[in-house]
Amino acid sequence: MVNNFYKTFSERMHGPNFYRDIFPYSELPKVTFDNIQVPIDMPEDIWITDTTFRDGQQSVSPFTVEQMVRLYSYLHKLDNNSGIIRQTEFFLYTDKDREAAYQCLSSGYKFPEVTSWIRASKEDFKLVKSMEIKETGILMSCSDYHIFKKLNMTREEAMNKYLSIAEDALANGITPRCHLEDITRADFFGFVIPLVQKLMELAKQSGNKIKIRACDTLGLGVSHSGASLPRSVQKIMHGLRHHGGVPSEWLEWHGHNDFYGVVSNASTAWLYGCASINTTLFGIGERTGNCPLEAMVIEYGQLKGNTKKMKLNIITEIAEYFQSEFDYNIPSRTPFVGSEFNVTRAGIHADGVLKDEEIYNIFDTEKILDRPVVVAVNEYSGLAGIAAWINTYYRLKDENKIDKKDLRVKLIKEWVDEQYENGRTTIITNEELELLVEKYIPEVFNTKGERAS
């Protein structure tokens, strides 16, 4: 594959390769195909890492120390010592960030492990040494857009700079995690593979690991079978392992959602040999954001068939904290965490939910996420919709469920119908329905069972 499709490293050294046939800039980027297939080869052990406190924090109001420590504690509770959420990373540039990292380190939690992130500079490296952190990410921009346009270097100069800082980390007993920025626009066999091969040589000489984080900085990665480099996630993972010599457990994928592909690309990275996927809570991050941590938890469960000891209901707790503490708006239809992700409005769907919620619910969201299925009531809901709302909102089960033929349901429907006959266009609120249930079905309203929120 290398000989047939790519120039040698020495040939590429003479000038930048901007892939103008793929990235014309004045037009949409192109997806190209070479129709070469690479095999699925998911590692036995896969896991998730977090960058909420680093990449995520760049897109929202800065967290306080207390908020970072609280979120870190939530990540630990969610992971529940399963090791699925294995690491998280912090900036170290401000007193606040260093204090937060220190307090999280002091918690003594095994998971997620506290790591850091620095630029490829010796001054930044001093911060890592002072904190006694065992692993740090190091920015290593690898596309010619960054090397030539941002760093104003040649490839040789950039490579020497990156190798030097990796050597410094190894010399101090710190695991370097090399962030190959903008890999989906990089000359893969002209720069990425030669750099990675040299990093693997350093690792072998030192007897220590060097991790590689493949960063899809602009979300340009694609998961299509037969797509060509530099955009193919399949071939990036395959190439890093088989041409770069990187073990799966040293590989990590970091994606962005600019083209709506962040979750499918992350799953593809897992499937094609990458052990670790980098995420943020609710996908916060630069521009369109990072890969949502909660999405990859669910992906993990689907791919592996279990989530070990994880406490998935903590996802709901974190979402509630995030929205109340940061005044952050999670769009209502966001999968797993949005206020309406398992709400149905269609009357025919409501009738199905009334018969058996499994018909129209993705899984037992009440058991797994502490989010009961809910039916919204509008002009199309009918008797079935109203009965379904009562049963789901008040979590009524089995013989306690209200039947759609109940005359009291008919009284509530008459009130609803009158609203829309008088020109109403919005859904009936939970608060309004509560008052109606209190009036017509007081034994349900006064139930001691926990109601849906």
Coordinates of C-alpha atoms in Angstrom, one line a residue:
M1 CA 0.0 0.0 0.0
V2 CA 2.9 2.4 0.8
N3 CA 4.8 1.8 -2.4
N4 CA 1.8 2.0 -4.7
F5 CA 0.1 5.1 -3.3
Y6 CA 2.5 7.3 -1.4
K7 CA 5.7 9.1 -2.0
T8 CA 8.7 8.5 0.3
F9 CA 9.5 10.7 3.3
S10 CA 12.5 12.3 1.6
E11 CA 10.4 13.3 -1.4
R12 CA 7.8 14.9 0.8
M13 CA 10.4 16.9 2.7
H14 CA 10.8 19.4 -0.1
G15 CA 7.5 21.2 0.5
P16 CA 4.1 21.1 2.1
N17 CA 1.3 18.8 1.1
F18 CA -2.0 20.5 1.6
Y19 CA -4.1 17.9 -0.3
R20 CA -5.8 20.6 -2.3
D21 CA -7.7 17.9 -4.3
I22 CA -9.4 16.8 -1.1
F23 CA -9.4 20.2 0.8
P24 CA -10.0 22.9 -1.8
Y25 CA -11.2 25.3 1.1
S26 CA -13.4 27.3 -1.3
E27 CA -15.5 24.1 -1.7
L28 CA -16.7 21.4 0.6
P29 CA -14.0 18.8 1.5
K30 CA -14.0 15.7 -0.7
V31 CA -14.1 12.1 0.4
T32 CA -11.9 10.0 -1.8
F33 CA -11.8 6.2 -2.1
D34 CA -9.0 3.8 -3.0
N35 CA -11.2 0.8 -2.3
I36 CA -8.5 -0.9 -0.2
Q37 CA -10.1 -2.8 2.7
V38 CA -8.4 -3.2 6.1
P39 CA -9.7 -5.7 8.6
I40 CA -11.7 -5.1 11.8
D41 CA -9.5 -5.9 14.7
M42 CA -11.0 -4.5 18.0
P43 CA -8.7 -4.9 21.0
E44 CA -9.8 -7.2 23.8
D45 CA -9.5 -4.3 26.2
I46 CA -11.0 -1.0 25.2
W47 CA -11.7 2.1 27.3
I48 CA -12.6 5.8 27.5
T49 CA -10.6 8.8 28.5
D50 CA -11.8 12.3 29.4
T51 CA -10.7 15.8 28.4
T52 CA -13.6 17.8 30.0
F53 CA -11.1 19.8 32.1
R54 CA -8.8 20.5 29.1
D55 CA -10.4 20.6 25.7
G56 CA -14.0 20.8 27.1
Q57 CA -13.3 23.7 29.4
Q58 CA -12.0 25.8 26.5
S59 CA -15.6 26.1 25.2
V60 CA -17.5 27.1 28.3
S61 CA -17.1 29.5 31.2
P62 CA -14.0 28.4 33.2
F63 CA -14.7 25.9 35.9
T64 CA -13.9 26.7 39.5
V65 CA -11.7 24.4 41.5
E66 CA -14.7 23.1 43.4
Q67 CA -16.6 22.4 40.2
M68 CA -13.7 20.5 38.7
V69 CA -13.3 18.4 41.8
R70 CA -17.0 17.7 41.9
L71 CA -17.1 16.6 38.2
Y72 CA -14.0 14.5 38.8
S73 CA -15.8 12.8 41.6
Y74 CA -18.8 12.2 39.4
L75 CA -16.6 10.5 36.8
H76 CA -15.2 8.3 39.5
K77 CA -18.7 7.4 40.7
L78 CA -19.8 6.7 37.1
D79 CA -16.8 4.5 36.4
N80 CA -17.2 2.7 39.8
N81 CA -13.7 1.2 39.6
S82 CA -14.5 -0.6 36.4
G83 CA -11.5 1.0 34.6
I84 CA -13.7 1.9 31.6
I85 CA -13.2 5.7 32.2
R86 CA -9.5 5.3 32.7
Q87 CA -8.0 8.7 32.6
T88 CA -8.8 12.4 32.5
E89 CA -6.5 15.4 31.7
F90 CA -5.9 18.9 33.1
F91 CA -4.4 22.1 32.0
L92 CA -1.6 23.2 34.3
Y93 CA -1.2 26.8 33.2
T94 CA -3.1 28.6 36.0
D95 CA -3.0 28.3 39.8
K96 CA -6.6 27.3 39.7
D97 CA -6.0 24.4 37.3
R98 CA -3.0 23.2 39.2
E99 CA -5.0 23.3 42.5
A100 CA -7.8 21.3 40.9
A101 CA -5.4 18.7 39.6
Y102 CA -3.7 18.5 42.9
Q103 CA -7.0 18.0 44.8
C104 CA -8.1 15.3 42.3
L105 CA -4.7 13.6 42.7
S106 CA -5.1 13.7 46.4
S107 CA -8.4 11.9 46.3
G108 CA -6.5 8.7 45.8
Y109 CA -8.9 7.4 43.1
K110 CA -7.5 4.8 40.8
F111 CA -9.9 5.7 38.0
P112 CA -9.9 8.0 36.3
E113 CA -6.2 8.6 36.5
V114 CA -5.2 12.3 36.6
T115 CA -2.9 13.3 33.6
S116 CA -1.9 16.6 32.1
W117 CA -1.5 18.4 28.7
I118 CA 1.3 20.7 27.6
R119 CA 2.7 22.2 24.4
A120 CA 5.9 20.8 23.0
S121 CA 8.1 23.2 25.1
K122 CA 10.6 22.6 27.8
E123 CA 9.0 25.4 29.9
D124 CA 5.7 23.6 29.9
F125 CA 7.4 20.4 30.8
K126 CA 8.6 22.0 34.1
L127 CA 4.9 22.3 35.1
V128 CA 4.4 18.5 34.8
K129 CA 7.5 17.7 36.8
S130 CA 6.5 20.1 39.6
M131 CA 3.1 18.3 39.9
E132 CA 4.6 14.8 39.9
I133 CA 2.1 13.7 37.3
K134 CA 2.9 10.3 35.8
E135 CA 1.6 11.0 32.2
T136 CA 1.3 14.1 30.1
G137 CA -0.1 14.8 26.7
I138 CA 2.3 16.7 24.4
L139 CA 1.0 18.7 21.4
M140 CA 2.7 17.5 18.2
S141 CA 1.0 19.1 15.2
C142 CA 1.5 16.8 12.3
S143 CA -0.3 18.3 9.2
D144 CA 1.6 20.6 6.9
Y145 CA -1.1 23.2 7.6
H146 CA 0.2 23.4 11.1
I147 CA 3.9 22.7 10.5
F148 CA 4.4 25.2 7.8
K149 CA 1.6 27.8 8.4
K150 CA 1.4 27.8 12.2
L151 CA 4.8 26.7 13.5
N152 CA 6.7 28.2 10.5
M153 CA 9.0 25.1 10.5
T154 CA 10.1 22.5 8.1
R155 CA 9.0 18.9 8.8
E156 CA 12.5 18.0 9.9
E157 CA 12.6 20.9 12.5
A158 CA 9.1 19.9 13.8
M159 CA 10.1 16.3 14.1
N160 CA 13.3 17.0 16.0
K161 CA 11.4 19.3 18.3
Y162 CA 8.8 16.6 19.1
L163 CA 11.4 13.9 19.6
S164 CA 13.4 16.1 22.0
I165 CA 10.4 16.8 24.3
A166 CA 9.5 13.1 24.2
E167 CA 13.0 12.3 25.3
D168 CA 12.8 14.8 28.2
A169 CA 9.6 13.1 29.4
L170 CA 11.1 9.7 29.3
A171 CA 14.3 10.8 31.0
N172 CA 12.1 12.0 33.9
G173 CA 10.1 8.9 34.2
I174 CA 6.9 10.5 32.7
T175 CA 4.9 8.7 30.0
P176 CA 4.5 11.0 27.0
R177 CA 1.2 10.9 25.2
C178 CA 1.9 12.4 21.8
H179 CA -1.1 14.4 20.4
L180 CA -0.8 14.2 16.7
E181 CA -2.9 17.2 15.9
D182 CA -4.8 17.5 12.6
I183 CA -3.9 13.9 11.6
T184 CA -6.8 13.8 9.1
R185 CA -5.1 16.4 7.0
A186 CA -1.6 15.1 7.5
D187 CA 0.8 13.4 5.1
F188 CA 0.4 10.0 6.7
F189 CA 3.3 8.1 5.1
G190 CA 5.3 11.2 4.5
F191 CA 5.4 12.5 8.1
V192 CA 3.1 10.7 10.5
I193 CA 4.5 7.2 10.1
P194 CA 8.2 8.3 10.1
L195 CA 7.6 10.4 13.3
V196 CA 5.7 7.5 15.0
Q197 CA 8.4 5.0 14.1
K198 CA 11.0 7.2 15.7
L199 CA 8.9 7.6 18.8
M200 CA 8.5 3.8 19.0
E201 CA 12.2 3.4 18.7
L202 CA 12.6 5.8 21.6
A203 CA 10.1 3.8 23.6
K204 CA 12.0 0.6 22.9
Q205 CA 15.4 2.1 23.9
S206 CA 14.0 3.5 27.1
G207 CA 11.9 0.5 28.1
N208 CA 8.9 2.7 28.6
K209 CA 5.7 3.3 26.7
I210 CA 5.0 6.3 24.5
K211 CA 1.3 6.8 23.7
I212 CA -0.1 8.1 20.5
R213 CA -3.3 10.2 20.4
A214 CA -4.6 10.6 16.8
C215 CA -6.4 13.9 16.8
D216 CA -9.1 14.6 14.3
T217 CA -8.9 18.3 15.0
L218 CA -11.4 19.5 12.4
G219 CA -13.7 16.4 12.5
L220 CA -12.7 15.5 9.0
G221 CA -12.3 11.8 9.7
V222 CA -14.7 9.4 7.9
S223 CA -15.6 5.8 8.8
H224 CA -16.6 4.6 5.3
S225 CA -15.2 1.3 4.1
G226 CA -12.7 1.8 1.3
A227 CA -12.1 5.5 1.9
S228 CA -8.6 6.7 1.4
L229 CA -6.1 8.6 3.6
P230 CA -5.7 11.1 5.1
R231 CA -9.4 11.0 6.1
S232 CA -10.0 7.3 6.6
V233 CA -10.3 6.5 10.3
Q234 CA -9.9 2.8 9.5
K235 CA -6.7 3.3 7.6
I236 CA -5.2 5.7 10.2
M237 CA -5.7 3.1 13.0
H238 CA -4.5 0.2 10.8
G239 CA -1.5 2.2 9.6
L240 CA -0.4 3.4 13.1
R241 CA -0.4 -0.2 14.3
H242 CA 1.0 -2.1 11.3
H243 CA 3.3 0.6 9.8
G244 CA 4.0 2.7 12.9
G245 CA 4.4 -0.3 15.2
V246 CA 2.1 1.2 17.9
P247 CA 0.5 -1.4 20.2
S248 CA -3.3 -1.0 20.4
E249 CA -3.1 -0.2 24.1
W250 CA -0.9 2.8 23.4
L251 CA -3.3 4.2 20.8
E252 CA -6.0 6.8 21.4
W253 CA -8.5 8.6 19.2
H254 CA -9.6 12.2 19.8
G255 CA -12.4 13.4 17.5
H256 CA -14.5 16.5 16.9
N257 CA -18.0 16.7 15.5
D258 CA -17.7 19.3 12.7
F259 CA -19.2 16.9 10.2
Y260 CA -21.6 15.0 12.6
G261 CA -19.3 12.0 12.6
V262 CA -17.7 12.1 16.0
V263 CA -19.4 9.0 17.5
S264 CA -19.3 6.8 14.4
N265 CA -15.6 7.8 13.9
A266 CA -14.8 6.9 17.6
S267 CA -16.5 3.6 17.3
T268 CA -14.6 2.9 14.1
A269 CA -11.3 3.7 15.8
W270 CA -12.2 1.1 18.5
L271 CA -13.2 -1.5 15.8
Y272 CA -10.0 -1.0 13.8
G273 CA -7.4 -1.4 16.6
C274 CA -7.5 1.6 18.9
A275 CA -7.9 0.8 22.6
S276 CA -8.8 4.3 23.9
I277 CA -11.4 6.9 22.9
N278 CA -11.0 10.5 24.2
T279 CA -14.3 12.2 25.2
T280 CA -15.9 15.1 27.1
L281 CA -19.0 15.2 29.2
F282 CA -21.9 16.0 26.8
G283 CA -19.5 16.6 24.0
I284 CA -18.4 20.1 25.1
G285 CA -15.4 21.5 23.3
E286 CA -14.1 23.6 20.4
R287 CA -16.6 24.6 17.7
T288 CA -19.0 21.7 17.4
G289 CA -17.5 19.8 20.3
N290 CA -15.8 16.6 21.2
C291 CA -17.1 13.0 21.4
P292 CA -19.7 12.8 24.2
L293 CA -18.5 10.6 27.0
E294 CA -22.0 9.3 27.7
A295 CA -22.3 8.3 24.1
M296 CA -19.2 6.1 24.2
V297 CA -20.3 4.6 27.5
I298 CA -23.4 3.3 25.7
E299 CA -21.3 2.3 22.6
Y300 CA -18.9 0.4 24.9
G301 CA -21.9 -1.5 26.4
Q302 CA -23.2 -2.4 22.9
L303 CA -19.8 -3.5 21.6
K304 CA -18.7 -5.4 24.7
G305 CA -22.1 -6.7 25.8
N306 CA -21.7 -5.2 29.3
T307 CA -20.5 -2.1 31.2
K308 CA -18.8 -4.1 34.0
K309 CA -19.5 -2.3 37.3
M310 CA -20.4 1.1 35.9
K311 CA -23.3 3.0 37.5
L312 CA -25.0 4.4 34.4
N313 CA -27.6 6.3 36.4
I314 CA -24.9 8.7 37.4
I315 CA -25.0 10.0 33.8
T316 CA -28.4 11.5 34.6
E317 CA -27.1 12.9 37.9
I318 CA -24.2 14.6 36.1
A319 CA -26.5 16.0 33.5
E320 CA -28.7 17.6 36.2
Y321 CA -25.7 19.0 38.0
F322 CA -24.2 20.4 34.7
Q323 CA -27.4 22.2 33.8
S324 CA -28.1 23.6 37.3
E325 CA -24.5 24.5 38.2
F326 CA -23.3 25.9 34.9
D327 CA -26.7 27.1 33.5
Y328 CA -25.8 24.9 30.6
N329 CA -28.5 23.9 28.1
I330 CA -28.4 20.3 27.0
P331 CA -30.7 20.2 23.9
S332 CA -33.9 18.4 24.8
R333 CA -33.5 15.7 22.1
T334 CA -29.9 14.8 23.0
P335 CA -29.6 11.1 23.2
F336 CA -29.5 9.6 26.8
V337 CA -29.4 13.0 28.6
G338 CA -31.8 15.4 26.9
S339 CA -35.1 16.2 28.7
E340 CA -37.1 14.6 25.9
F341 CA -34.8 11.8 24.6
N342 CA -37.4 9.2 25.6
V343 CA -40.5 11.3 25.3
T344 CA -43.2 10.3 22.8
R345 CA -45.9 12.6 21.4
A346 CA -47.5 10.6 18.7
G347 CA -50.8 9.1 19.7
I348 CA -50.1 5.7 18.0
H349 CA -46.8 5.5 19.9
A350 CA -48.5 6.4 23.1
D351 CA -50.9 3.6 22.6
G352 CA -48.0 1.2 22.1
V353 CA -46.3 2.5 25.3
L354 CA -49.6 2.0 27.2
K355 CA -49.6 -1.7 26.1
D356 CA -45.8 -2.2 26.7
E357 CA -43.2 0.5 26.9
E358 CA -40.7 -1.9 25.3
I359 CA -42.5 -1.3 22.0
Y360 CA -41.3 2.3 21.7
N361 CA -38.4 2.7 24.2
I362 CA -34.8 2.1 23.2
F363 CA -34.1 0.1 26.4
D364 CA -35.2 0.1 30.0
T365 CA -34.2 3.8 30.4
E366 CA -35.7 3.8 33.9
K367 CA -33.6 0.9 35.2
I368 CA -30.4 1.9 33.4
L369 CA -30.4 5.7 33.4
D370 CA -33.1 6.4 36.1
R371 CA -35.1 8.1 33.2
P372 CA -38.6 6.6 32.9
V373 CA -40.2 6.7 29.4
V374 CA -42.6 9.7 29.3
V375 CA -45.5 10.5 27.0
A376 CA -46.2 14.2 26.2
V377 CA -49.8 15.2 25.8
N378 CA -51.0 17.3 22.9
E379 CA -54.1 17.5 20.6
Y380 CA -53.2 14.2 19.0
S381 CA -52.6 12.2 22.2
G382 CA -56.1 10.8 22.6
L383 CA -57.2 8.6 25.6
A384 CA -54.2 6.3 25.1
G385 CA -51.7 9.2 25.3
I386 CA -53.2 10.6 28.5
A387 CA -53.3 7.2 30.2
A388 CA -49.8 6.6 29.1
W389 CA -48.7 9.9 30.5
I390 CA -50.3 9.1 33.9
N391 CA -48.7 5.7 34.0
T392 CA -45.2 6.8 33.0
Y393 CA -45.2 10.1 35.0
Y394 CA -46.3 8.5 38.2
R395 CA -44.4 5.2 37.5
L396 CA -47.4 3.1 37.8
K397 CA -46.9 -0.6 37.2
D398 CA -48.9 -3.7 36.6
E399 CA -52.3 -3.7 38.3
N400 CA -51.8 -0.1 39.4
K401 CA -51.7 1.2 35.8
I402 CA -54.6 3.4 34.6
D403 CA -56.5 2.0 31.6
K404 CA -57.3 4.3 28.7
K405 CA -61.0 3.2 29.1
D406 CA -61.1 4.7 32.6
L407 CA -63.9 7.3 32.6
R408 CA -61.6 9.7 34.6
V409 CA -59.2 9.7 31.7
K410 CA -62.0 10.7 29.5
L411 CA -62.7 13.7 31.7
I412 CA -59.1 14.8 31.4
K413 CA -59.2 14.3 27.6
E414 CA -62.3 16.6 27.5
W415 CA -60.3 19.3 29.2
V416 CA -57.4 18.8 26.8
D417 CA -59.6 18.9 23.8
E418 CA -61.2 22.1 24.9
Q419 CA -57.8 23.7 25.2
Y420 CA -57.0 23.1 21.5
E421 CA -60.5 23.9 20.3
N422 CA -59.9 27.4 21.9
G423 CA -56.7 27.8 19.8
R424 CA -53.9 26.4 22.0
T425 CA -50.8 25.4 20.1
T426 CA -48.4 24.2 22.8
I427 CA -48.2 20.9 24.6
I428 CA -50.0 20.4 27.9
T429 CA -47.5 20.9 30.7
N430 CA -46.8 18.3 33.4
E431 CA -47.9 20.9 36.0
E432 CA -51.3 21.2 34.3
L433 CA -51.7 17.5 34.1
E434 CA -50.8 17.1 37.7
L435 CA -53.6 19.4 38.7
L436 CA -56.0 17.4 36.6
V437 CA -54.9 14.1 38.1
E438 CA -55.1 15.6 41.6
K439 CA -58.7 16.6 40.8
Y440 CA -59.9 13.4 39.0
I441 CA -57.6 10.6 40.3
P442 CA -56.4 11.8 43.7
E443 CA -55.2 8.3 44.8
V444 CA -52.6 8.4 42.0
F445 CA -51.6 12.0 42.7
N446 CA -51.0 11.2 46.3
T447 CA -49.0 8.1 45.6
K448 CA -45.8 7.8 47.5
G449 CA -44.0 6.4 44.5
E450 CA -41.3 8.6 43.0
R451 CA -42.6 10.4 39.9
A452 CA -40.8 11.2 36.7
S453 CA -39.2 14.6 36.5

